[in-house]
Short mmCIF file of C-alpha atoms in Angstrom, two decimals:
data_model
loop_
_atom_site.label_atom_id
_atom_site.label_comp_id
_atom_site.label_asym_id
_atom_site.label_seq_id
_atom_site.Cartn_x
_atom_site.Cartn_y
_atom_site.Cartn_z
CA UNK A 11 0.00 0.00 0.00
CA UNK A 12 1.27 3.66 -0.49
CA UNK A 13 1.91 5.56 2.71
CA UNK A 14 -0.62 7.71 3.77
CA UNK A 15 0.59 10.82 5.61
CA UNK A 16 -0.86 14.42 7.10
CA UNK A 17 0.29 16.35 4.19
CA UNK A 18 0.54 14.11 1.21
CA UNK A 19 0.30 15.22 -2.08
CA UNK A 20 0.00 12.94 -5.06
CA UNK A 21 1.61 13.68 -8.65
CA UNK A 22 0.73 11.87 -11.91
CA UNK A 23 2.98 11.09 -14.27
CA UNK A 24 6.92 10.89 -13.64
CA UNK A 25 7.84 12.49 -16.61
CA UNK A 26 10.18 15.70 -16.82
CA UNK A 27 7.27 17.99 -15.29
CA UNK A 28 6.50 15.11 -12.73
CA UNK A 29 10.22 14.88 -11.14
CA UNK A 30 11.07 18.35 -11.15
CA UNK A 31 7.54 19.53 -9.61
CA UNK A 32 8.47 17.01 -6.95
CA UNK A 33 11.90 18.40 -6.05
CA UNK A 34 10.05 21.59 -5.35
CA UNK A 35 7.46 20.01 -3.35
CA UNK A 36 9.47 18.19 -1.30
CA UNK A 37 11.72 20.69 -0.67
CA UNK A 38 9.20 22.76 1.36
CA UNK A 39 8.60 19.52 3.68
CA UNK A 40 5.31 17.67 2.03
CA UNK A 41 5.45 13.71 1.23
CA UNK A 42 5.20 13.49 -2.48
CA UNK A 43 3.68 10.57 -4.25
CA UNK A 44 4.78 10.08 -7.98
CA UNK A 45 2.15 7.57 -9.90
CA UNK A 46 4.34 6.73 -13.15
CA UNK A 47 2.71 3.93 -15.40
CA UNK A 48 6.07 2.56 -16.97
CA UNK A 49 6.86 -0.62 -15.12
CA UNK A 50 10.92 0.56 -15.80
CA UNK A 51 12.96 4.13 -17.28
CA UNK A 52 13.68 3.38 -20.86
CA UNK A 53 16.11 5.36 -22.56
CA UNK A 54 13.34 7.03 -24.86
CA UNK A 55 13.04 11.03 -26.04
CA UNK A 56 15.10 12.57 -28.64
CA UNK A 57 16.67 16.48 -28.05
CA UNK A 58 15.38 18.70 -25.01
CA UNK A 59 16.34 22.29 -24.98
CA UNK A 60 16.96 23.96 -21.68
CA UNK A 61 16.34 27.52 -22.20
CA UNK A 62 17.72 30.07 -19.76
CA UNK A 63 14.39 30.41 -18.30
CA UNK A 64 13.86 26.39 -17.81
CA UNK A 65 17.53 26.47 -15.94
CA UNK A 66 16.46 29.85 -13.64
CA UNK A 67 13.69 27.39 -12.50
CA UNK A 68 15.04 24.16 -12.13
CA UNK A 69 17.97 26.02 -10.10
CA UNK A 70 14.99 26.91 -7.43
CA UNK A 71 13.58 23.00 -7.62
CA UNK A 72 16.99 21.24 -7.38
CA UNK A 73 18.17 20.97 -3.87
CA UNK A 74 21.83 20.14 -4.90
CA UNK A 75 23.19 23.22 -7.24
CA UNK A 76 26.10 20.30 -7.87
CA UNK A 77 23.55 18.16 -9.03
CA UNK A 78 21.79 20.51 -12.00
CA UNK A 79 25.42 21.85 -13.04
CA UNK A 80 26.66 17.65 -13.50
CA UNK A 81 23.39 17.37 -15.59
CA UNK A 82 24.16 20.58 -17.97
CA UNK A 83 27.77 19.47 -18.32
CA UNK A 84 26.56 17.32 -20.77
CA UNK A 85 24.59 19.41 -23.17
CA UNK A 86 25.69 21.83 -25.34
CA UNK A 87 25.81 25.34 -25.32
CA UNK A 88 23.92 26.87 -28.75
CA UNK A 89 25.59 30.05 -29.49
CA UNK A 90 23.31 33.30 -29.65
CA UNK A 91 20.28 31.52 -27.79
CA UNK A 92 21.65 31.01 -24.40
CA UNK A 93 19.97 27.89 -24.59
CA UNK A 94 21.77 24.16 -24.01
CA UNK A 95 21.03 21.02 -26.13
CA UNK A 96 20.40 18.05 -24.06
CA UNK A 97 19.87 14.26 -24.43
CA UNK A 98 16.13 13.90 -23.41
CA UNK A 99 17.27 11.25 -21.28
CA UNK A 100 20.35 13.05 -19.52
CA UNK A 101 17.92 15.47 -17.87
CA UNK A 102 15.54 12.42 -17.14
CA UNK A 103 18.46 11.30 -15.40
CA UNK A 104 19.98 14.36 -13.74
CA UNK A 105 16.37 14.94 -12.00
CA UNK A 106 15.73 10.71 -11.16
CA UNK A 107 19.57 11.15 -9.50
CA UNK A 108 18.29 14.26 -7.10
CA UNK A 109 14.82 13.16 -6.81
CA UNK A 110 16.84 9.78 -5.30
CA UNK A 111 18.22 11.66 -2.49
CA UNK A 112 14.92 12.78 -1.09
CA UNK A 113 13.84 10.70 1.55
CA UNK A 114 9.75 12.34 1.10
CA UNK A 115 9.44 11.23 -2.29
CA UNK A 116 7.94 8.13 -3.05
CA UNK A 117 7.87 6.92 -7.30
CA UNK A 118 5.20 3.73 -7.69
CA UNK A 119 6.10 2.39 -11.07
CA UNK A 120 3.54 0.43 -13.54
CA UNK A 121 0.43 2.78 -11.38
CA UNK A 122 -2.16 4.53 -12.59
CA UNK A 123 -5.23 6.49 -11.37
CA UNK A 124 -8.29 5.17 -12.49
CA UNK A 125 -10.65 7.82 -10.24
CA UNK A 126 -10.16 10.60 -7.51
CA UNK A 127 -13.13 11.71 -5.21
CA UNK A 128 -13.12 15.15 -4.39
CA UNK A 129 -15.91 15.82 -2.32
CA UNK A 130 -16.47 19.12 -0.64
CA UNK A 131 -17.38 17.32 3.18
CA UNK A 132 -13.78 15.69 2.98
CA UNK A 133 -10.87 16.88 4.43
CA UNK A 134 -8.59 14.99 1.58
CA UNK A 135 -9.31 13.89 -1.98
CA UNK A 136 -9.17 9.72 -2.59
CA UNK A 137 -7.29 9.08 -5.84
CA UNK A 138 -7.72 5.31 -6.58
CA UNK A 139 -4.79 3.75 -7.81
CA UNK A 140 -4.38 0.56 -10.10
CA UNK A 141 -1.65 -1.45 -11.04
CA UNK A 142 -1.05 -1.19 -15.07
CA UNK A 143 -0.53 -4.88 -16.00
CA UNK A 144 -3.21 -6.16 -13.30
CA UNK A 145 -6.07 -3.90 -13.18
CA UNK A 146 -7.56 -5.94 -10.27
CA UNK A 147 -4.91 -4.35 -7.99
CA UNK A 148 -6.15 -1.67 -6.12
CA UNK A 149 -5.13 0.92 -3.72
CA UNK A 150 -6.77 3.79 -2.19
CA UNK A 151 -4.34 6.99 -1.12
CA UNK A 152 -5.82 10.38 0.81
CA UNK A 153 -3.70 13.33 -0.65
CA UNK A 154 -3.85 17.26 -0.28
CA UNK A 155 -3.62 18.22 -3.43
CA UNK A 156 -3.44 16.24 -6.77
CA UNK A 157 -1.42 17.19 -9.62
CA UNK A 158 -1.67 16.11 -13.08
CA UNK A 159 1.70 15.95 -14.82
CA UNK A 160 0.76 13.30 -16.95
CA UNK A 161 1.14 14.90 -20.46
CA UNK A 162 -0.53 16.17 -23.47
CA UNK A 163 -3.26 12.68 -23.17
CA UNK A 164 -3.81 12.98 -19.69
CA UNK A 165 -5.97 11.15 -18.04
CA UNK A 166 -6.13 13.30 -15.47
CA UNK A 167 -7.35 15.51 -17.66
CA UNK A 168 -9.95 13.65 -19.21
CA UNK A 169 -11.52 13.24 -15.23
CA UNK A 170 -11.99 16.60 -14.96
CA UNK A 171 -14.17 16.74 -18.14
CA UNK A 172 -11.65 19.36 -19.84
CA UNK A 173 -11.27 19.45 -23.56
CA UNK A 174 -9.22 16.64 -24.96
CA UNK A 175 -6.09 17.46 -26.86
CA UNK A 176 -6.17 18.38 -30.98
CA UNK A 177 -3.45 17.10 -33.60
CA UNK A 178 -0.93 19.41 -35.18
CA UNK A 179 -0.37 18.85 -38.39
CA UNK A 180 3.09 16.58 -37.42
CA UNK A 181 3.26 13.00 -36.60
CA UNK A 182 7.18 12.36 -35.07
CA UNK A 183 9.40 8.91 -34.79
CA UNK A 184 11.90 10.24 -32.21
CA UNK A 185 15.09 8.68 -30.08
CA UNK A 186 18.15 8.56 -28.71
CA UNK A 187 20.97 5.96 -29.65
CA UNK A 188 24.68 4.77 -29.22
CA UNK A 189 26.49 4.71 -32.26
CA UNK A 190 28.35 1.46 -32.76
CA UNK A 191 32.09 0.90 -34.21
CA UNK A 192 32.18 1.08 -37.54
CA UNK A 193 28.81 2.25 -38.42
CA UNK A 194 27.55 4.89 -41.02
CA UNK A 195 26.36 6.67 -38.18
CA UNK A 196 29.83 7.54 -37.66
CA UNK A 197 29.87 10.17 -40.54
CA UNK A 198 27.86 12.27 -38.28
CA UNK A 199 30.14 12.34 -35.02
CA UNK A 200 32.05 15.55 -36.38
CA UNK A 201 28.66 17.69 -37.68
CA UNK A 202 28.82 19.52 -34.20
CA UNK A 203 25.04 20.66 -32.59
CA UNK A 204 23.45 21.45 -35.79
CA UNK A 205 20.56 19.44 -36.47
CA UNK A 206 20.96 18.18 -40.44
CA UNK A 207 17.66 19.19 -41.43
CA UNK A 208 18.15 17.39 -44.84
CA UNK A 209 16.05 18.40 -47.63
CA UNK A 210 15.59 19.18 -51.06
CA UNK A 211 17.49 22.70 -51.14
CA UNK A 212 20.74 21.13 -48.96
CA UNK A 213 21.25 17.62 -49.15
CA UNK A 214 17.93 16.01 -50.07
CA UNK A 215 17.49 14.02 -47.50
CA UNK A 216 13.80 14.60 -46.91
CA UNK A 217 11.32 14.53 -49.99
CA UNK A 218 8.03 16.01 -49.92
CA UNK A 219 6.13 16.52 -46.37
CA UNK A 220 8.81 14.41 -44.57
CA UNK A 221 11.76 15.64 -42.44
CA UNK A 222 14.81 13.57 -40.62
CA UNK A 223 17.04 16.05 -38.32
CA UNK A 224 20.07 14.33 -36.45
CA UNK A 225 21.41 15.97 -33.51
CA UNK A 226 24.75 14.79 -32.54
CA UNK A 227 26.10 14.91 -28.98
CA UNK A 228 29.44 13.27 -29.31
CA UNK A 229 31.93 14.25 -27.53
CA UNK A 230 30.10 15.95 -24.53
CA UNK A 231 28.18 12.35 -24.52
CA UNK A 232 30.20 9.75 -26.20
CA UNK A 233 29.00 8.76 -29.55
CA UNK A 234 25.89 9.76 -28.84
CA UNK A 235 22.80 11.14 -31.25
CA UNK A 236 19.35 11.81 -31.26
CA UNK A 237 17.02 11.88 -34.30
CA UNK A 238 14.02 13.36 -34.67
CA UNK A 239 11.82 12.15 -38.01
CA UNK A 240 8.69 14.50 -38.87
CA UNK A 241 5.88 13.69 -40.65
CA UNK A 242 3.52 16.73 -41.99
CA UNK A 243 -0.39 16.91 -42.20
CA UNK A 244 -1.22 12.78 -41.29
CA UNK A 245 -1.94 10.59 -37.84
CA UNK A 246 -0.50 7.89 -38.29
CA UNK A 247 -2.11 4.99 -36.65
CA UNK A 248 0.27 3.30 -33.93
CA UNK A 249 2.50 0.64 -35.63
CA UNK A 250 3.07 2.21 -38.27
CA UNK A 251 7.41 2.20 -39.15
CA UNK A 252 8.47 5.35 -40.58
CA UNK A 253 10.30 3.30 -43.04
CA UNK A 254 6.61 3.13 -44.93
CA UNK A 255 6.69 6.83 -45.32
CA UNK A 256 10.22 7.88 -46.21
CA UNK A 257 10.97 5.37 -48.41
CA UNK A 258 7.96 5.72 -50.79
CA UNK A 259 9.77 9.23 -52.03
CA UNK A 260 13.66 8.71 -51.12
CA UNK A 261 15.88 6.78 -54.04
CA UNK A 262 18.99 7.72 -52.93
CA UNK A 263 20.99 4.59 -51.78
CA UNK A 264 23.43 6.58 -49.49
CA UNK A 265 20.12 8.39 -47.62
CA UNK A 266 18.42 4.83 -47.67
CA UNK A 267 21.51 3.04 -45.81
CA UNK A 268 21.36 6.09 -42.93
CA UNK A 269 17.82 5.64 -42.05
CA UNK A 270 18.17 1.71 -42.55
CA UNK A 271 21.51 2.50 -39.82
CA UNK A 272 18.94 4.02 -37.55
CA UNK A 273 16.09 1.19 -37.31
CA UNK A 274 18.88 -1.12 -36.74
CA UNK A 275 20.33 0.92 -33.76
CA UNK A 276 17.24 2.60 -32.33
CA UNK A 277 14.58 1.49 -29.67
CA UNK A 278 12.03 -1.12 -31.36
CA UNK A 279 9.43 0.46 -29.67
CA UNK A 280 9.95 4.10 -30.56
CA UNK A 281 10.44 3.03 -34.17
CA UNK A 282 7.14 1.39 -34.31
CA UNK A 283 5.38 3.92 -32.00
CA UNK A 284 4.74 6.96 -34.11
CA UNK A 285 4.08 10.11 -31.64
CA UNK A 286 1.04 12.51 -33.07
CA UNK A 287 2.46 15.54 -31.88
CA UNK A 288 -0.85 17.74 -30.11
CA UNK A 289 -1.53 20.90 -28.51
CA UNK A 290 -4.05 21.64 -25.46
CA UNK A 291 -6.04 24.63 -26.72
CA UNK A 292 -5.94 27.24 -23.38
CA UNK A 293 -9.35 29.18 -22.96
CA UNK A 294 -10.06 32.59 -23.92
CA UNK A 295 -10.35 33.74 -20.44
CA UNK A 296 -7.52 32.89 -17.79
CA UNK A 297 -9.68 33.91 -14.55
CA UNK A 298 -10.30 30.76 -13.23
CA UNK A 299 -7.02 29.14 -14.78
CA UNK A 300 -6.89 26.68 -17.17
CA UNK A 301 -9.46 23.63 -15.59
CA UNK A 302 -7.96 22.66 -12.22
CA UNK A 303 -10.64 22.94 -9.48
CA UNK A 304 -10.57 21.74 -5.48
CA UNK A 305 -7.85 19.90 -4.74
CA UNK A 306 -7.20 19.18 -8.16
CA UNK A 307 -4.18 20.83 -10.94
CA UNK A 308 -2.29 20.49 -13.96
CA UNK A 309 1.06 21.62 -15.14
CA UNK A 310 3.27 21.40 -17.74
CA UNK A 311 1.60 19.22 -20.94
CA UNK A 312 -1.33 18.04 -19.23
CA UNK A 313 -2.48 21.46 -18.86
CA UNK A 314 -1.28 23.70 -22.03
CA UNK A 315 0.33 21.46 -24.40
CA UNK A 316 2.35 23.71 -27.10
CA UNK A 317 3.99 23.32 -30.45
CA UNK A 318 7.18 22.61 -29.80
CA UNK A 319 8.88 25.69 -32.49
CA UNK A 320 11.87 26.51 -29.60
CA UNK A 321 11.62 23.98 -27.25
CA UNK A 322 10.00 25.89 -24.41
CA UNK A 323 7.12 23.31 -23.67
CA UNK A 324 9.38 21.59 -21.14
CA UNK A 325 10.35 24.79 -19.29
CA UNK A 326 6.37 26.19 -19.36
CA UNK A 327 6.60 22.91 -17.17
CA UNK A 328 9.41 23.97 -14.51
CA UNK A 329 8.45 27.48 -13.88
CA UNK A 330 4.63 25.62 -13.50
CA UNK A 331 6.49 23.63 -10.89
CA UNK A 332 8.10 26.85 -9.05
CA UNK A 333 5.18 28.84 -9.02
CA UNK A 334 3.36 26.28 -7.57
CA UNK A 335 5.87 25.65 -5.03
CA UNK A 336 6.07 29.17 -3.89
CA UNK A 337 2.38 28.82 -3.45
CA UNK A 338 2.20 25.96 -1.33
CA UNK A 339 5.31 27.36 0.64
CA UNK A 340 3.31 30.80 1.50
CA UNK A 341 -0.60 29.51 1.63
CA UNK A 342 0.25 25.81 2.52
CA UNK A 343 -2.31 26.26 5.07
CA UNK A 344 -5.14 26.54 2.52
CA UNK A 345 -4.96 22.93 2.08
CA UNK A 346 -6.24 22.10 5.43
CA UNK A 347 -9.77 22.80 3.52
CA UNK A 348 -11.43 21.79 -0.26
CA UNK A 349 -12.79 25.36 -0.48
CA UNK A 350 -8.98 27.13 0.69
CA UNK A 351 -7.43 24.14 -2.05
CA UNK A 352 -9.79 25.48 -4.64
CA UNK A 353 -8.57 29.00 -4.31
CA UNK A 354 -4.97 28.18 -3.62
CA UNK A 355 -5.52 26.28 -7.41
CA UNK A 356 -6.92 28.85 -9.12
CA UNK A 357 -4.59 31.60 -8.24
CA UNK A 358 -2.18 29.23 -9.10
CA UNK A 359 -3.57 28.92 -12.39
CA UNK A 360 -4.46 32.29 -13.20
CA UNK A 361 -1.16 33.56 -12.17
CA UNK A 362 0.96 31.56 -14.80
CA UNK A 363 -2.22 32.24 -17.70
CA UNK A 364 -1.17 34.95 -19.42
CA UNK A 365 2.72 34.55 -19.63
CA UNK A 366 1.70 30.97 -20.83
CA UNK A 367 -0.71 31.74 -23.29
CA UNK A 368 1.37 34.29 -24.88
CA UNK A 369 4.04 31.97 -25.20
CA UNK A 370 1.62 29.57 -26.74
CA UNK A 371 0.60 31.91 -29.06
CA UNK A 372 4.25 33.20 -30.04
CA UNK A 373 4.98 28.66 -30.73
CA UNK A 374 2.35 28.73 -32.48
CA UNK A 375 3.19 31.42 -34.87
CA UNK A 376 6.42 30.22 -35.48
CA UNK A 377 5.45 26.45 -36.83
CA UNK A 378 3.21 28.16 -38.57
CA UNK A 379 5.99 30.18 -40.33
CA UNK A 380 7.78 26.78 -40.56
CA UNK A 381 4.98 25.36 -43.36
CA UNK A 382 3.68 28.89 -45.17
CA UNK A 383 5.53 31.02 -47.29
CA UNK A 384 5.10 34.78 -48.64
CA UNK A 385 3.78 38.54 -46.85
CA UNK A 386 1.23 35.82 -45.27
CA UNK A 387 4.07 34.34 -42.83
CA UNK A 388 2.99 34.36 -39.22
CA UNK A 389 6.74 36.67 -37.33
CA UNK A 390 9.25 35.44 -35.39
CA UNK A 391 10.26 35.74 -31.81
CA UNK A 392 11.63 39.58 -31.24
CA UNK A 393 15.08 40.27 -29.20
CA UNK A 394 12.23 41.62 -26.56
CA UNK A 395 10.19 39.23 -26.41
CA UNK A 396 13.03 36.50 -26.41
CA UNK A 397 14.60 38.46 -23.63
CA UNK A 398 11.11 38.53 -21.57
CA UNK A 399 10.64 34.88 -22.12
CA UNK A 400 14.48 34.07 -21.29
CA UNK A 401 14.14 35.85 -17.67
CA UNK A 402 11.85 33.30 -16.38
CA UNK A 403 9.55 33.63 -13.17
#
């Protein structure tokens, strides 16, 4: 059974948003509870960017500063943006590592929540928790506040009768891998950060609506890249190998033996698991937040799911996490009832709505740009508003 304790609170999903939420959480003294439906940590993702903003706030959530500064050795600095590349699964890593050293967090692997009752006459809310593989496994755990971290198809979500997530327009094959001795791969070791966006106007890599961009780490992580292939304006249906969609317009034989290079050395599962990427549509008015309510929240995906145009979903996410966290530091007390949980949620909510919505709005804009041509062209991100978004909360 998971611990019950006076001032639980219960996060879903142990994802990037999850860990680092926790780290704040825990830092101010509450038991956390991380419900993460993987039975194990693959080595999945592809490149995560780690804005200045996203590092100002994991600085606050990290307890260790040694800690975050081992984990950002190994990305790399991209000149002009203040901005370092990272292996997805490096800063999965750097924040299991400190999450590890706190004694008040608890992770339950292969869980999910299959209900919460949030009653007004309780002091607590009941999340109901199930084991993934056997569903007849139950548990029951009293929490203060719930948070939904769970992503862009959150269940979560979908309990609190919010609007469901929308495609956009991309469907991605993404990873990370090891290149081996001796492979092709090994042409790409000396490219530096760049991603080799290969089409038709460099090296024509990519025909028509399809896109393959290789991001190479090595040396900062030893023969290591991360690929990233895009698929424009179809869903593909789960199963589906990318090798069905690039091949039907690529001839070349040297282009055909990379991406062949790539099935071989990449995750099974991420090959065969295309990822249709979606956006959480925020509502027009931020006064009450974006859908959390009593003891119940969202951050990061779960609750405003953006286009990814300069990688600034993921640190929307952390400076989620440390507003939150300076909330429950200052109004903790709230907690003690639904109706003081309710309000300590919605100024949460309402606080971060406008800075995230305009951000939305400016990712949104950009991919746009990204697929329309001519005086039609959504702009760009300004030195001002770049600035404004680097300085974080």
């Amino acid at each position: 059974m998971v611990a019950a304790t006076e001032n639980n609170i219960v996060i879903v999903g142990g994802g990037l948003a999850g860990l680092a939420c926790s780290l704040g959480i825990a830092k101010i003294g509450f038991h956390v509870d991380i419900i993460e439906s993987r039975a194990t940590w693959l080595q999945k993702g592809s490149a995560f960017g780690l804005a200045a903003n996203a590092r100002k706030a994991l600085k606050e959530l990290f307890h260790d500063p040694g800690s975050m500064d081992k984990m950002i050795s190994k990305g790399i600095l991209v000149q002009g943006m203040d901005s370092y590349l990272m292996v997805w699964g490096n800063v999965r890593d750097g924040l299991l590592e400190e999450v590890a050293k706190c004694p008040n967090i608890s992770i339950h692997m292969g869980k999910t929540i299959s209900s919460f009752d949030d009653v007004s006459n309780k002091s607590k809310i009941e999340v109901v928790v199930k084991d993934v593989e056997d569903e007849t496994k139950v548990e029951k755990l009293d929490a203060v506040l719930l948070i939904a971290a769970d992503g862009v198809y959150s269940s979560t979500r979908t309990m609190l009768d919010l609007e469901s997530s929308k495609f956009a327009t991309v469907t991605k094959w993404r990873g990370a891998l090891t290149i081996p001795n001796g492979s092709i791969l090994e042409h790409f070791l000396d490219k530096g950060v760049t991603p080799l966006r290969m089409d038709d106007s460099t090296k024509g890599m990519t025909s028509g609506d399809c896109v393959l961009s290789i991001f190479n780490f090595h040396p900062k992580v030893e023969r290591k890249m991360t690929f990233v292939m895009n698929a424009h304006f179809v869903d593909f249906p789960n199963g589906t190998h990318p090798r069905e969609i690039f091949f039907e317009h690529m001839k070349d034989p040297f282009h055909r033996s990379i991406l062949e290079e790539i099935f071989k050395c990449a995750d099974d599962q991420e090959i065969h698991w295309p990822l249709a990427q979606a956006v959480i549509q925020l509502p027009d008015d931020g006064t009450n937040g974006w859908g959390g309510k009593g003891r119940v929240t969202l951050i990061g995906d779960a609750a405003h799911a953006m286009r990814p145009a300069s990688g600034l979903g993921g640190a929307m996410a952390f400076e989620d996490s440390v507003v939150l966290c300076r909330l429950l530091k200052d109004k903790g007390s709230l907690l003690e009832t639904r109706d003081g949980a309710d309000v300590l949620v919605r100024e949460f909510e309402s606080s971060r709505f406008e800075r995230v919505k305009r951000i939305w709005d400016n990712q949104w804009e950009i991919s746009e740009r990204a697929y329309k041509k001519g005086d039609n062209a959504p702009g760009m991100m300004t030195q001002e508003f770049r600035k404004w978004v680097q300085n974080g909360v």
